[in-house]
mmCIF file of C-alpha atoms in Angstrom:
data_model
loop_
_atom_site.group_PDB
_atom_site.id
_atom_site.type_symbol
_atom_site.label_atom_id
_atom_site.label_comp_id
_atom_site.label_asym_id
_atom_site.label_seq_id
_atom_site.Cartn_x
_atom_site.Cartn_y
_atom_site.Cartn_z
ATOM 1 C CA UNK A 16 105.848 95.308 96.080
ATOM 2 C CA UNK A 17 106.239 91.677 97.003
ATOM 3 C CA UNK A 18 105.985 89.953 100.342
ATOM 4 C CA UNK A 19 108.821 87.475 100.772
ATOM 5 C CA UNK A 20 106.515 84.908 102.371
ATOM 6 C CA UNK A 21 103.714 84.074 99.951
ATOM 7 C CA UNK A 22 101.893 80.870 99.016
ATOM 8 C CA UNK A 23 102.984 78.844 95.969
ATOM 9 C CA UNK A 24 105.977 81.056 95.064
ATOM 10 C CA UNK A 25 108.054 83.137 97.453
ATOM 11 C CA UNK A 26 108.556 86.811 96.806
ATOM 12 C CA UNK A 27 112.191 86.014 96.021
ATOM 13 C CA UNK A 28 111.110 83.565 93.313
ATOM 14 C CA UNK A 29 108.669 86.084 91.826
ATOM 15 C CA UNK A 30 111.368 88.752 91.920
ATOM 16 C CA UNK A 31 113.795 86.507 90.018
ATOM 17 C CA UNK A 32 111.109 85.609 87.472
ATOM 18 C CA UNK A 33 110.308 89.294 86.897
ATOM 19 C CA UNK A 34 113.996 90.115 86.421
ATOM 20 C CA UNK A 35 114.443 87.227 83.974
ATOM 21 C CA UNK A 36 111.594 88.420 81.719
ATOM 22 C CA UNK A 37 112.581 91.214 79.314
ATOM 23 C CA UNK A 38 109.123 92.803 79.576
ATOM 24 C CA UNK A 39 109.269 93.136 83.372
ATOM 25 C CA UNK A 40 113.013 93.297 84.039
ATOM 26 C CA UNK A 41 113.032 97.045 84.716
ATOM 27 C CA UNK A 42 109.994 97.231 87.013
ATOM 28 C CA UNK A 43 111.011 98.582 90.438
ATOM 29 C CA UNK A 44 110.618 95.902 93.130
ATOM 30 C CA UNK A 45 110.366 96.429 96.866
ATOM 31 C CA UNK A 46 110.353 93.329 99.049
ATOM 32 C CA UNK A 47 108.228 93.621 102.200
ATOM 33 C CA UNK A 48 108.934 91.117 104.949
ATOM 34 C CA UNK A 49 109.198 90.349 108.616
ATOM 35 C CA UNK A 50 112.609 88.804 107.931
ATOM 36 C CA UNK A 51 115.272 91.322 108.851
ATOM 37 C CA UNK A 52 118.443 89.306 109.358
ATOM 38 C CA UNK A 53 121.331 90.363 107.136
ATOM 39 C CA UNK A 54 121.228 87.065 105.201
ATOM 40 C CA UNK A 55 117.554 87.676 104.414
ATOM 41 C CA UNK A 56 118.287 91.189 103.184
ATOM 42 C CA UNK A 57 121.230 89.961 101.110
ATOM 43 C CA UNK A 58 119.026 87.247 99.574
ATOM 44 C CA UNK A 59 116.468 89.874 98.610
ATOM 45 C CA UNK A 60 119.001 92.033 96.830
ATOM 46 C CA UNK A 61 120.601 88.968 95.233
ATOM 47 C CA UNK A 62 117.159 88.074 93.836
ATOM 48 C CA UNK A 63 117.058 91.471 92.130
ATOM 49 C CA UNK A 64 115.050 93.640 94.506
ATOM 50 C CA UNK A 65 115.606 97.386 94.366
ATOM 51 C CA UNK A 66 114.728 97.841 98.030
ATOM 52 C CA UNK A 67 113.962 95.728 101.092
ATOM 53 C CA UNK A 68 111.590 96.907 103.813
ATOM 54 C CA UNK A 69 111.197 95.056 107.112
ATOM 55 C CA UNK A 70 107.817 94.908 108.866
ATOM 56 C CA UNK A 71 106.574 96.705 110.803
ATOM 57 C CA UNK A 72 107.141 99.884 108.827
ATOM 58 C CA UNK A 73 105.398 103.230 108.608
ATOM 59 C CA UNK A 74 103.307 104.356 105.673
ATOM 60 C CA UNK A 75 105.659 107.325 105.281
ATOM 61 C CA UNK A 76 108.683 105.039 105.036
ATOM 62 C CA UNK A 77 106.981 102.995 102.315
ATOM 63 C CA UNK A 78 105.899 106.109 100.394
ATOM 64 C CA UNK A 79 109.404 107.560 100.583
ATOM 65 C CA UNK A 80 110.878 104.382 99.125
ATOM 66 C CA UNK A 81 108.250 104.165 96.374
ATOM 67 C CA UNK A 82 108.855 107.807 95.489
ATOM 68 C CA UNK A 83 112.623 107.208 95.355
ATOM 69 C CA UNK A 84 112.220 104.279 92.973
ATOM 70 C CA UNK A 85 109.606 105.829 90.720
ATOM 71 C CA UNK A 86 110.763 109.437 90.695
ATOM 72 C CA UNK A 87 107.335 110.484 91.949
ATOM 73 C CA UNK A 88 108.683 112.489 94.842
#
């Protein structure tokens, strides 16, 4: 899980870096953010995110998405 707005590097930059590294390329990534405009969402998926969750969200919504990405559910 990455917040889009972070100090030093944005969550989008971290997401791209993870995708570009063979050792971390397949790690599921959920972006968490207060930015919910369609361009923001598109940017998140373009960066390589598997899911995009806009704040505020419920704990159940987050758990459902984590379960879907990890097969834990």
